[in-house]
PDB file of C-alpha atoms in Angstrom:
ATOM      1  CA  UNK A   1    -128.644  87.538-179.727  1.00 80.00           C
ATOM      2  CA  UNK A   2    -127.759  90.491-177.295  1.00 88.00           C
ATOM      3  CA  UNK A   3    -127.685  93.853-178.729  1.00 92.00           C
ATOM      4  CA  UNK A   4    -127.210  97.662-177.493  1.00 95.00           C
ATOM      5  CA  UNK A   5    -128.508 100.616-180.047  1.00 96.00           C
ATOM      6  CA  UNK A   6    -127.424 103.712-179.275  1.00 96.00           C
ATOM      7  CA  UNK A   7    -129.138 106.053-181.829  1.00 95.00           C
ATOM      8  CA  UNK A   8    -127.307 109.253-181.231  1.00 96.00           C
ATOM      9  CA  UNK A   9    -123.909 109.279-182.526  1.00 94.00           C
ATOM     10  CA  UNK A  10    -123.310 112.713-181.248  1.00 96.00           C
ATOM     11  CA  UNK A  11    -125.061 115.602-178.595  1.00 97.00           C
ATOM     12  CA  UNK A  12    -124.133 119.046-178.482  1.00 97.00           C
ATOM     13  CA  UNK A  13    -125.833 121.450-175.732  1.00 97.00           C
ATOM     14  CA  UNK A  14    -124.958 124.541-173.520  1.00 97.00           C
ATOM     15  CA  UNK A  15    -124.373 124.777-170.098  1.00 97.00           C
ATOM     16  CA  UNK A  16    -127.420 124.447-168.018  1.00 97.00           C
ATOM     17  CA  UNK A  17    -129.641 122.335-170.513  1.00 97.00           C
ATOM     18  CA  UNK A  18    -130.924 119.094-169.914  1.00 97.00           C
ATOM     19  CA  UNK A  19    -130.132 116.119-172.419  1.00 97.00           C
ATOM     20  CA  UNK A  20    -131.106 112.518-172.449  1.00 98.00           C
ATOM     21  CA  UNK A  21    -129.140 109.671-173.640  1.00 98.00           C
ATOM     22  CA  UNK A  22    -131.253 107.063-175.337  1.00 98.00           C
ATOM     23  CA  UNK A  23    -130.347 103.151-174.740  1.00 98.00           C
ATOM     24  CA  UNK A  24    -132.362 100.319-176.314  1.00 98.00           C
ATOM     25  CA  UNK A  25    -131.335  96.912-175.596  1.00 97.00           C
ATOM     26  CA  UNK A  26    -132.043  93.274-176.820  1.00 95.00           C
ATOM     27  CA  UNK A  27    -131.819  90.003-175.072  1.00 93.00           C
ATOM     28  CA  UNK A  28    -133.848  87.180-175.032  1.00 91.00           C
ATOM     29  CA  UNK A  29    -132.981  86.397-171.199  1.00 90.00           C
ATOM     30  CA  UNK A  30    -135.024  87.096-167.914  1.00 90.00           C
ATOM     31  CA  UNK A  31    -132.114  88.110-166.010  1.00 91.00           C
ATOM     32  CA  UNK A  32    -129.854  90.812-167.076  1.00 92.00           C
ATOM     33  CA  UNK A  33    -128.114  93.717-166.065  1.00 92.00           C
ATOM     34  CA  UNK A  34    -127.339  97.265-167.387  1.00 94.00           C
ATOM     35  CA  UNK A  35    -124.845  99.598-167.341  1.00 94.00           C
ATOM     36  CA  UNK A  36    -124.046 103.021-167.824  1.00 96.00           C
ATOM     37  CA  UNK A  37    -119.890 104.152-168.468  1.00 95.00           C
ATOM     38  CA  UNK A  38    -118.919 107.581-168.946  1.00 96.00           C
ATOM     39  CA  UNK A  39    -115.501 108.015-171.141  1.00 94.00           C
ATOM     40  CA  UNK A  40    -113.959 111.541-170.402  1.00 93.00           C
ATOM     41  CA  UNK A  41    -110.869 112.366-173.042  1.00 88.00           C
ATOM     42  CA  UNK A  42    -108.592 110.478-171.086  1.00 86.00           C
ATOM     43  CA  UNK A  43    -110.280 107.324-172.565  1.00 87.00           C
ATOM     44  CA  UNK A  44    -110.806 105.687-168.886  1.00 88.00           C
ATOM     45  CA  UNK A  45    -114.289 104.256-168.935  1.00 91.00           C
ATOM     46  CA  UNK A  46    -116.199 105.121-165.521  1.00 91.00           C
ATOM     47  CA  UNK A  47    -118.789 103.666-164.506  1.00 90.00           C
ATOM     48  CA  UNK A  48    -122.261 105.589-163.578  1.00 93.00           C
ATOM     49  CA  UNK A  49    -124.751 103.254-162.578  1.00 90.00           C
ATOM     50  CA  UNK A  50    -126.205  99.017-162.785  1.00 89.00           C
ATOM     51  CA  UNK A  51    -129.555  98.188-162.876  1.00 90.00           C
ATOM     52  CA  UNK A  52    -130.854  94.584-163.124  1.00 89.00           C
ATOM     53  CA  UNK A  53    -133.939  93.438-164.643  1.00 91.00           C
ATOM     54  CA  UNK A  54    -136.057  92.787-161.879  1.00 89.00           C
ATOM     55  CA  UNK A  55    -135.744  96.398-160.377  1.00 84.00           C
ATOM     56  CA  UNK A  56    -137.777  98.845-162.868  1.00 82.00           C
ATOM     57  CA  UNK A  57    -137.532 102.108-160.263  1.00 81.00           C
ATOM     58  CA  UNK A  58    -135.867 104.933-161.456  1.00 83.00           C
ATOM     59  CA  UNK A  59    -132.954 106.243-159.717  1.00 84.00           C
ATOM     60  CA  UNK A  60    -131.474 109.704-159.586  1.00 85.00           C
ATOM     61  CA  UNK A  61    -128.269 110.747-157.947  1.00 87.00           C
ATOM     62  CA  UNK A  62    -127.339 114.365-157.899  1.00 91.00           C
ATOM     63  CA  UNK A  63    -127.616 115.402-161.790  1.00 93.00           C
ATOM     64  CA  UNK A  64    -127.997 111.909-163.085  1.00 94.00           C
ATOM     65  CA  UNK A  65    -131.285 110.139-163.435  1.00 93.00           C
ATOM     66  CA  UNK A  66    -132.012 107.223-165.416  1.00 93.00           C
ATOM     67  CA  UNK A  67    -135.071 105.932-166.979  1.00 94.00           C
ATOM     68  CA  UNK A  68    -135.348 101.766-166.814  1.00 94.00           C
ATOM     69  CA  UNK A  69    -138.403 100.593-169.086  1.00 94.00           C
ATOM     70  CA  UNK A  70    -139.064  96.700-169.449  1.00 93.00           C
ATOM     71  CA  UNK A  71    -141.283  97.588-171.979  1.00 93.00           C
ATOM     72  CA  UNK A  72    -139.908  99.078-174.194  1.00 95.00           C
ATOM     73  CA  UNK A  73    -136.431  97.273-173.742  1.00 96.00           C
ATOM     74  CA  UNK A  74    -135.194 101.097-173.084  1.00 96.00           C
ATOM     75  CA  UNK A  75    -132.752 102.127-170.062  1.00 96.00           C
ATOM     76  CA  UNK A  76    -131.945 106.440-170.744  1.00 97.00           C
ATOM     77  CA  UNK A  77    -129.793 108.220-168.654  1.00 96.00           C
ATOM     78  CA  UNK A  78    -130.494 112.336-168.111  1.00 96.00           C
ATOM     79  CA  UNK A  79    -128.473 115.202-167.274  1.00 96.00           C
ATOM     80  CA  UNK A  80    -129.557 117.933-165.565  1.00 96.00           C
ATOM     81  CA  UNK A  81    -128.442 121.283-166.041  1.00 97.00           C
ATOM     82  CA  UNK A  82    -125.402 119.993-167.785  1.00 97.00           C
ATOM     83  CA  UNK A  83    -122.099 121.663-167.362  1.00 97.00           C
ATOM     84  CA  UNK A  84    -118.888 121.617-169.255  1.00 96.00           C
ATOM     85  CA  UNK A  85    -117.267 118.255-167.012  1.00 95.00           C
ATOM     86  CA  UNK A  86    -119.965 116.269-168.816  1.00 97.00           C
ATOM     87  CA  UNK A  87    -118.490 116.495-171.892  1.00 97.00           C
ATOM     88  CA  UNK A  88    -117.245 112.935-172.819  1.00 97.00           C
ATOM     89  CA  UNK A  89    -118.392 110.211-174.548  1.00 95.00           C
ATOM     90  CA  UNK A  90    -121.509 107.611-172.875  1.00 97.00           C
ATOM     91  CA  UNK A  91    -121.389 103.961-173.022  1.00 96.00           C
ATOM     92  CA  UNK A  92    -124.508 101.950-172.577  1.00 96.00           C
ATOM     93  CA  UNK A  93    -123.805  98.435-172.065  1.00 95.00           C
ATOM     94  CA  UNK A  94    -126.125  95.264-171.366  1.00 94.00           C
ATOM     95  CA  UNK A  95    -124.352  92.084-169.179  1.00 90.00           C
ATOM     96  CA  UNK A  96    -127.137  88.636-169.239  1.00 86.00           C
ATOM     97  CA  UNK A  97    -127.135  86.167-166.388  1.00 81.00           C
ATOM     98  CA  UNK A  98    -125.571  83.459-168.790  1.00 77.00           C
ATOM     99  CA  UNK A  99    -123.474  85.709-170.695  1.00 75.00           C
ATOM    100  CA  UNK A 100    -119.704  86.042-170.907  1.00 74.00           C
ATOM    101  CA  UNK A 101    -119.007  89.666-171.284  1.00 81.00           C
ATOM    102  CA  UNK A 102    -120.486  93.395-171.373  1.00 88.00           C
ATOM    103  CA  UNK A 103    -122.073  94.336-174.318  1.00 91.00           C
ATOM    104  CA  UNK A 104    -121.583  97.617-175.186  1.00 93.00           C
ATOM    105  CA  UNK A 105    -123.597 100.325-177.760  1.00 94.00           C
ATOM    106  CA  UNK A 106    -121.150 102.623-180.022  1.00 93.00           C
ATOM    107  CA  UNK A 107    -121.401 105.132-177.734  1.00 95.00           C
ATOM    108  CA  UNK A 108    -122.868 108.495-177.782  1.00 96.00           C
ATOM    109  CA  UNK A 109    -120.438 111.772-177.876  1.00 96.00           C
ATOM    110  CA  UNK A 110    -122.082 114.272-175.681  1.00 97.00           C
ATOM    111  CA  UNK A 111    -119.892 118.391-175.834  1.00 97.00           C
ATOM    112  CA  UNK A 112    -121.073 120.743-173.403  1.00 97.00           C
ATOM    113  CA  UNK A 113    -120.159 124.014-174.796  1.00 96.00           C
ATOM    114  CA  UNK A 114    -120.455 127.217-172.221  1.00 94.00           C
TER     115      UNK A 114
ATOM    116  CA  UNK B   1    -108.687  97.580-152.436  1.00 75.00           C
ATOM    117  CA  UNK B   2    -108.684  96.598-156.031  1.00 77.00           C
ATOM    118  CA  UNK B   3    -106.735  98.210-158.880  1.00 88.00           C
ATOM    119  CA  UNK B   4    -105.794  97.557-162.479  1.00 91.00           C
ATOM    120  CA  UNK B   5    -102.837  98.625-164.260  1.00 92.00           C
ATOM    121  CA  UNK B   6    -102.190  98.708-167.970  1.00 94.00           C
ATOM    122  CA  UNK B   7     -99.479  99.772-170.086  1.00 90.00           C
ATOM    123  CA  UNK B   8     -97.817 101.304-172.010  1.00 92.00           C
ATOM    124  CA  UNK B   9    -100.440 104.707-172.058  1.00 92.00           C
ATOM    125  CA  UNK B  10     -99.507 105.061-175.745  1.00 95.00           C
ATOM    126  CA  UNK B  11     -97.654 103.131-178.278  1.00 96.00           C
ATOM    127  CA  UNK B  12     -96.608 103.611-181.959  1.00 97.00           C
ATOM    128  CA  UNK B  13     -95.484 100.759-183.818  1.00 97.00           C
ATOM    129  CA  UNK B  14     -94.460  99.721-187.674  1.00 97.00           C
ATOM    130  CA  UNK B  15     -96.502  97.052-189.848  1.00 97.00           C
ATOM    131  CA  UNK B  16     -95.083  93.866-189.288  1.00 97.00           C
ATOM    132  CA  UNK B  17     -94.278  94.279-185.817  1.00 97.00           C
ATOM    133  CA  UNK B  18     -94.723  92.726-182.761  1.00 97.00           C
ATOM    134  CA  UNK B  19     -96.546  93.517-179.724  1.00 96.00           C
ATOM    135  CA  UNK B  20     -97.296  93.378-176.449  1.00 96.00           C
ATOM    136  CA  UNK B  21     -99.460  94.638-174.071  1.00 96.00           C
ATOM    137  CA  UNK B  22    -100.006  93.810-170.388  1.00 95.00           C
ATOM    138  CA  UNK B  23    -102.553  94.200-167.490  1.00 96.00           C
ATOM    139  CA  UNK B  24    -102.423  93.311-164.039  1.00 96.00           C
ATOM    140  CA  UNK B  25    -104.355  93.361-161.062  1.00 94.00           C
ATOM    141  CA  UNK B  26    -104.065  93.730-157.907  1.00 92.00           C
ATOM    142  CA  UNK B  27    -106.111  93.174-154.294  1.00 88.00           C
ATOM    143  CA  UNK B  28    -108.426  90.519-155.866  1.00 86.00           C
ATOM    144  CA  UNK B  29    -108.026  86.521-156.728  1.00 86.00           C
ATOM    145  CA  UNK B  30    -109.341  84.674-159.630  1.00 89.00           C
ATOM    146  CA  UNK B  31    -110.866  87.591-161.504  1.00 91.00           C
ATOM    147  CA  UNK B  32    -112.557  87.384-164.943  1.00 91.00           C
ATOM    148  CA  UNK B  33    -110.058  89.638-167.146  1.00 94.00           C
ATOM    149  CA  UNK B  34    -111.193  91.104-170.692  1.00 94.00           C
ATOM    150  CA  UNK B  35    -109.590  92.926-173.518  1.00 95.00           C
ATOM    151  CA  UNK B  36    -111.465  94.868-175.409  1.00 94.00           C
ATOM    152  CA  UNK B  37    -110.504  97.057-178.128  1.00 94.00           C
ATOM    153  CA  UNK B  38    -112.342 100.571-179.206  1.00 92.00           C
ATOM    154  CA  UNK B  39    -111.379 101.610-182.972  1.00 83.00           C
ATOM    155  CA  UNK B  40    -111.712 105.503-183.913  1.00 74.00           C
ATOM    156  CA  UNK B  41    -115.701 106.261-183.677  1.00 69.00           C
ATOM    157  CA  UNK B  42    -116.774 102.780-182.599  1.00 72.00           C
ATOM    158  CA  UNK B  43    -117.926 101.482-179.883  1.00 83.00           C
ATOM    159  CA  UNK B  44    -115.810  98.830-177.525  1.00 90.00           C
ATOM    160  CA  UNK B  45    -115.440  95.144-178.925  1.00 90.00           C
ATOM    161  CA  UNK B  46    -114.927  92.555-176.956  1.00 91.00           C
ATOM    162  CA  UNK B  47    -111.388  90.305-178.292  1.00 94.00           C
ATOM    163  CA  UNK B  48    -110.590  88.022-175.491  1.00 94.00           C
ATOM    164  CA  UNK B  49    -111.960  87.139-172.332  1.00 92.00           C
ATOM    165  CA  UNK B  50    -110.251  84.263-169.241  1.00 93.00           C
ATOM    166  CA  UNK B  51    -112.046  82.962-166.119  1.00 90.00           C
ATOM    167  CA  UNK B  52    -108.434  81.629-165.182  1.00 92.00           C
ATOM    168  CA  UNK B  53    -104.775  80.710-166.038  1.00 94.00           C
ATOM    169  CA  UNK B  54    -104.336  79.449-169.412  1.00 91.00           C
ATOM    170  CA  UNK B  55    -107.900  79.762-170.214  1.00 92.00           C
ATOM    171  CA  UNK B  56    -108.707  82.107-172.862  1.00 93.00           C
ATOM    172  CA  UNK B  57    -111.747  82.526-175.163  1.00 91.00           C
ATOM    173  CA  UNK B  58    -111.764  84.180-178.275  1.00 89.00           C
ATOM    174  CA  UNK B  59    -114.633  86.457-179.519  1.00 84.00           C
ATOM    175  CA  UNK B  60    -113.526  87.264-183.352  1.00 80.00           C
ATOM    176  CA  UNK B  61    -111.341  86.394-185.519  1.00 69.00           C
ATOM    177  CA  UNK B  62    -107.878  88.565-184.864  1.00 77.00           C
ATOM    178  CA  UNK B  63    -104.474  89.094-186.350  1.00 89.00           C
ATOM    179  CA  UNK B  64    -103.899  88.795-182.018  1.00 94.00           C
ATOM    180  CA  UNK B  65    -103.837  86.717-179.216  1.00 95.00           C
ATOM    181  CA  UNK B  66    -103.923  86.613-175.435  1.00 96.00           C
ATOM    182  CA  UNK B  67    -102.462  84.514-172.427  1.00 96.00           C
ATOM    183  CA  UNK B  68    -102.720  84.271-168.600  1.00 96.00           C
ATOM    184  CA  UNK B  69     -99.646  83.366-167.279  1.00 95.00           C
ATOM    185  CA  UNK B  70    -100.272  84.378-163.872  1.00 95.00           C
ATOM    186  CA  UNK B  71    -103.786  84.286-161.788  1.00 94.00           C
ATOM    187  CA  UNK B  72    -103.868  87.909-162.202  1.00 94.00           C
ATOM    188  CA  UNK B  73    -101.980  88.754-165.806  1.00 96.00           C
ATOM    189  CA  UNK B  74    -103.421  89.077-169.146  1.00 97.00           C
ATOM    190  CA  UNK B  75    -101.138  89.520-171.859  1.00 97.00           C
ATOM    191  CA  UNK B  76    -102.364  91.196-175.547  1.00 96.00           C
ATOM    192  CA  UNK B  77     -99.614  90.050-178.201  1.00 96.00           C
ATOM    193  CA  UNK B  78     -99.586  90.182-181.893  1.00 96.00           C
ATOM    194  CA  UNK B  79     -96.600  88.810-184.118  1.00 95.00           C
ATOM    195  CA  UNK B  80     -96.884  91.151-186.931  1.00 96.00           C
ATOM    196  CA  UNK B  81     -99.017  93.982-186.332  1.00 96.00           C
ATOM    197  CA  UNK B  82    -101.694  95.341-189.101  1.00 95.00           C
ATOM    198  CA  UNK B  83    -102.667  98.695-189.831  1.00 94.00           C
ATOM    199  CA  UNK B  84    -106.149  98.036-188.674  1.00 92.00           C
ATOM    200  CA  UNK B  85    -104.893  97.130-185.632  1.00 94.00           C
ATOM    201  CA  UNK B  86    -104.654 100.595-184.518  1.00 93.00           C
ATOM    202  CA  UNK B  87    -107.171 101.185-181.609  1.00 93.00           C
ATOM    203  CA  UNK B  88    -107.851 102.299-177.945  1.00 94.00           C
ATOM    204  CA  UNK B  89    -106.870  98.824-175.968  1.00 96.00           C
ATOM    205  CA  UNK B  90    -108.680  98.724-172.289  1.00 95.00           C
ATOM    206  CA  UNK B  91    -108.036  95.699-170.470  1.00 96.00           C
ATOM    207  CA  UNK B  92    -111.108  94.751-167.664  1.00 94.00           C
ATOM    208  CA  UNK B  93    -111.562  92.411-164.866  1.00 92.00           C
ATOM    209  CA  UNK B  94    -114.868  91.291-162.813  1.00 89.00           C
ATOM    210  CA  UNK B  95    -115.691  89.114-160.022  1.00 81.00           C
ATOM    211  CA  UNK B  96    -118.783  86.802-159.028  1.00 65.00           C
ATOM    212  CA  UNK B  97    -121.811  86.966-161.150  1.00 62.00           C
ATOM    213  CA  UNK B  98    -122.997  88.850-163.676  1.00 56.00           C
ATOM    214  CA  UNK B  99    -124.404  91.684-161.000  1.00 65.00           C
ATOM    215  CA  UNK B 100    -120.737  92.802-160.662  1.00 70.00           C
ATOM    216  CA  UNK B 101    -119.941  95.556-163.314  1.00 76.00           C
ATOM    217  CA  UNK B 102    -116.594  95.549-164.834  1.00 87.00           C
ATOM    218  CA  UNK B 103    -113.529  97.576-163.661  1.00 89.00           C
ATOM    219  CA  UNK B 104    -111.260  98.873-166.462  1.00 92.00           C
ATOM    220  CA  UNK B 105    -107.874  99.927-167.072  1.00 93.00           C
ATOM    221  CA  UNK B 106    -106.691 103.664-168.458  1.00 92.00           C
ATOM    222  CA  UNK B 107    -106.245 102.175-171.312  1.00 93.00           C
ATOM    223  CA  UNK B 108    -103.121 101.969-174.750  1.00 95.00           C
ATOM    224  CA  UNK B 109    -103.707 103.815-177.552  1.00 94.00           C
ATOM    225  CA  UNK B 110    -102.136 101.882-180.051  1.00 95.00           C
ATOM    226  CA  UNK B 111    -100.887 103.400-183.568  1.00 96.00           C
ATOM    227  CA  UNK B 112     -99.489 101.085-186.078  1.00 96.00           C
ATOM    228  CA  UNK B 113     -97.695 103.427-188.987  1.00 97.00           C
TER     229      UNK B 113
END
């Protein structure tokens, strides 16, 4: 069975702080893939970033970073010194070679308050 | 390039009845296409997925239903609509393997009063 755990139903920080999203996955196959989504209030889901299993370097692109760890089935995405645009609500989500569809965590609500 | 277009935005709608939601795409052929549904404080469940016309899987059990008419048109119906049907509807499509991330729609937020 595939699963996504997000542990942290909700995040509240102020401007400038740093938070980390935690993602732990489950699969039983070799080949995977990852996924980050951001949902802003509009409800569109964006999507941040795709990893796949064979590529364990972490990547960083302006703000973001994320954290890939075959070991302990763990894929967390930081902000750096958030700001206010970052509120929404994060979507990690876990896609197997053989698999039909994303599979998503419940989400976690991040606010950025100023 | 690509795009995805879903509607209505929002929709209120009475127990009992019917409904019907559609999602197109455009600039791509044979896509995967998905509808997923996202109840209040929940994450996003997967309902119905088609790798082509007429094909449709199932994922749960629903008080819905979906068809592909057309190569690129997935249609979300329901003959008598349920209060727990109420939900934040995003249709999705991909393409190739399971590399390829999945494109989504803006979404309908369904209420069923």
């Amino acid at each position: 069975a595939q699963k996504v755990t997000q542990a942290q139903t909700e995040i509240s920080v102020v401007e400038k702080e740093d938070v980390t999203l935690d993602c732990v996955y489950e699969t039983r196959d070799t080949t995977y893939y990852l996924f980050w989504y951001k949902q802003p209030p509009s409800g569109e889901l964006v999507f941040l970033i795709r990893r796949n299993s064979f590529d364990e370097q972490n990547e960083i692109s302006g703000r973001y970073s994320w954290n890939f760890q075959k070991s302990t089935s763990s894929f967390n995405f930081t902000i750096t010194a958030s700001q206010v645009v970052d509120s929404a609500v994060y979507f990690c989500a876990l896609k197997s070679q053989a698999g039909t569809a994303l599979i998503f965590g419940k989400g976690t609500t991040l606010s950025v308050s100023s | 390039s690509q795009t995805i277009h879903q509607w209505p935005a929002t929709l209120v709608q009475p127990v009992g009845s019917p409904l019907s939601l559609e999602c197109t795409v455009e600039g791509t052929s044979n896509p995967n296409l998905y509808w997923y549904r996202q109840a209040a404080g929940r994450g996003l469940q997967l309902l119905f997925y088609s790798v082509g016309i007429g094909q449709i899987s199932s994922e749960v059990p629903q008080n819905l239903s979906a068809s592909r008419p057309q190569d690129r048109q997935f249609i979300l119906s329901s003959k008598k609509l349920l209060l727990s049907d109420s939900g934040f509807y995003l249709c999705a499509w991909s393409v190739g393997g399971a590399f390829y991330g999945y494109t989504f729609g803006s979404g309908t937020r369904l209420t069923v009063v």
